[in-house]
Phi, psi and omega in degrees: 000120179267138184219167169232153182246131172249135180236124184236124175250108177266195183292327186239001183199166172242129183238146174234136177231137176254124187238150170289169181287353176251011170097008177275131178282124183260331181196154177204161179207143181233141179227130181292149175241163184265148175224138178241142177232080187290334180213168174301132179074004176255124180224121190229152176222181183236126179293327178295317178297318181294316180296321178298319178296322177298314181299317178298317182291317180296314178299319180295317180293317181291329179298327180296339182246014188302325182291337181269353177048062183292147175257121184273118181276329182192162180230136175237145180239143165221160179197170175295154181276072183248153185268124179251133182239120182233157174278176183300338178268003179087012178272149183292141172245129186293135174255009180281137180303332180259006176077025180304126185295153176072344182276083187252011181240127167267112186294156179307321186283353181294131182243029181294337185263031179301313181298315180297320178296318179297318179296316180298315181296328178294337180282344177050048182288155185299324182296339180292343175301335185260011172232032180074014178092346184221124176278149183256148173296348176281348180274173194272327182293322173299323180291321176299318179296322177297316179298315181301322182279323189256336177228062187300326179294318178296316180301316181291321182287338187299135174257336180221134165245110183249147157283145187306317178302322180285330173300320184294318179290326174297316180294329182279331188237338187086356178266130181262032171294155182243162182264138172304324183303308184282315185290323179289315186283329189237352186238357181074020173292138183255092184295328180290346175246002179055044178181173175274164175259101183298326181298323180296310182297320179295320184291326184270357178102017177240034182296337178298331177295325177290314184299328180269011176074025177063020187298331182273345181244353174131118176251346178233105184249125189245143175284159176298148182101352179263185179246160181247126175057215180255027180091190185298127180287163180298319181296311181295322180299318179297319181292324182273347183077030182238178178269142178293157177090353179299130180301137179244127182280154170304136190278167178226155167294149187302315180297323181291324173298322176297320176298318177298324184281351179239327188288346178297336180270011180293332178201156184334237188291326178230157180274100186269161186296322182297318178294322180295325179297334182263359191244139174235131175266121178252113181249107186256149177188225174304313170243190176220154173232143179239112189246131174224147179230153181210160181291324181252161179285131177235123183265118183235113183300133178085358179238130185300145182103187006287138181253125178276134175059033186263345178217293178259118182307140179084009181228170173254141182250135165249134185234116175250182178170175177233132187290333180223117179234278176301322179294326179290315179299316178299317181297315181299319180289310187291331182273353179283154181303328181272355185303308181300317180295321179295318179297320179295319178296316180299318180295317181296328182262005182054047179229183177253158177296331180293320177298317180295316180292323178296322176296319179295319178298320180300321177292317182291331183271000183307126180067011178249162176297131181306129178084001189272009179287353188251024182301330179245020184227116187226142182230137166257120194272016187275049181295333179242034181084175180245120178279317181208148359266011183266345175049051182229097182289352181269353179296154181239166177281158178219144175229127177241130177119011181288148177225180178278057180210140180219050181279174177295329177291324176296319178295320179300318179293319178296319177300313179296315180297326178292316177298318178298320180299319177296323178293323177292329174299319176295319178298320178299317179295315181298320179298319179294321180291316182294333178291345182248019171118348175282166178224053191291123174226002182224133178246122173265109191249141175210167180110180187304317183298335183287353174276353184256112183298329178291319176302314180293313181302313184290327177290321176295313184291319184288328181264339185075012182262153171284130177262129177248128180251134183291149175298325176265106184296334177274062186293331178293314176300318179297320178302317177295321178297324176298318176300319178294323181294318179291319178300323181276004177078012178295320178231150185284331183219165177298316183297319178295315180298318179298318183289332183270339186250356180239152177201152181282137179254325181206160179231146175235114182267146177291144175273105187296341178295338184266359187301315182295319180298313183288332175297318178293317179296323179294325175297318176295318178305313180293324180294322178299317178298313181297322179294322178298318177297319180294317180296320180298318179296317179301314183288325177295318178295323181294321181284335182270353182291000000 
């Protein structure tokens, strides 16, 4: 039995999936990873802990198929776009302000480099055209600048600055080649020019990276669909319980792997350009990413990209997203007065809080228009800033409609309004994309939120788009497996592999009866954002007087 392995490192776990050559998941295993939050806006992880979790997951998944003696044709990796710092020998260097050992990763969600990002954006450098005009503190050059200023000894000692997906392929093969996916999207590498922009690094205070020939951030950058090094090294093979030499694919960011794992079903035998113009991949989890690709470069203010060769070879990628999605819903529920009691009930009944709230909503909505319980309840979901389309990490959340009541029904309405707010964020993103040449009417959705029928219903109704759900719910894992399949020669190109290994499992159509309601709610959503900007200006002027 021939198989491919996909490995996905998310914010809280490392997962391994073993897939058939046609995309059916045969076995999987998940292992939790550690996260530290030493200060506000500081979020750190350990590359050693993550690699150990990967090894545990791969061994666990392969053990489930041990009687069938599968032959692994290829391996693909994806991970969060987090910064890994190692010394010249590959040992971890702490990024913790107090030097906590092993914590060598600044997580994607870490916002310690807000000041550095603001300074970079004030420079209006040419490379910013390829990140929607505004660099995010979640990207790597602001974080590198923060390390240089605040941990200068660590910066000087560092031998490698990796994006986490590229660390994984280095750890697996010993080759420190980098992926276009990570370097283009998070490091300002210009794949369409096959190089870095030296003027940018010199201008922002990282000119030493230019002087040393970019050796610490990547001198060999590869597009997706290729292989890394000479395959799995003997050391990594022993740790993973596999045979050495297995081809390893160029890595992807986790959300981008999700896009690869769903967009293949956009059209028949091959993934054609016309279908891609109408399709958006929504990868939801702790945060969310909204991925679209096109043959030509499209510049959309406030939306990352256009990125050349960052997801589907031969195309440009635009990447939008929301900084808090699953984490926001969890926060809203757990911080409510009814949150602890609801969690206790869910535990006692071996159910989830979402199931309980969805049941309550169904009772409250009886004989009413779906989603209409929130006519006087409105949420702006930017509790962790706005990633797209406003590209403002300083924005805050807002709730309108609170009263002197905190019943379970109030929580149900707040929960619904929060999901709707996230859906309006997606609608806002789609409007910005369509204004620049896309014609998006279909959302290919995957991730944690897609297990929630209310989340799906409200996204279809609020956006007016058809939602397509993959037959394989672990679409991110499948995307990594596709990278492994192409690396192993199972398929000749990414597009062929995507079309042969992905398929639609279910569809959610928008309820046209709700269009007028959501149009009005979306107007309120936009007004909340505008009012926050106005209030901020008023208070800034008052303090500066």
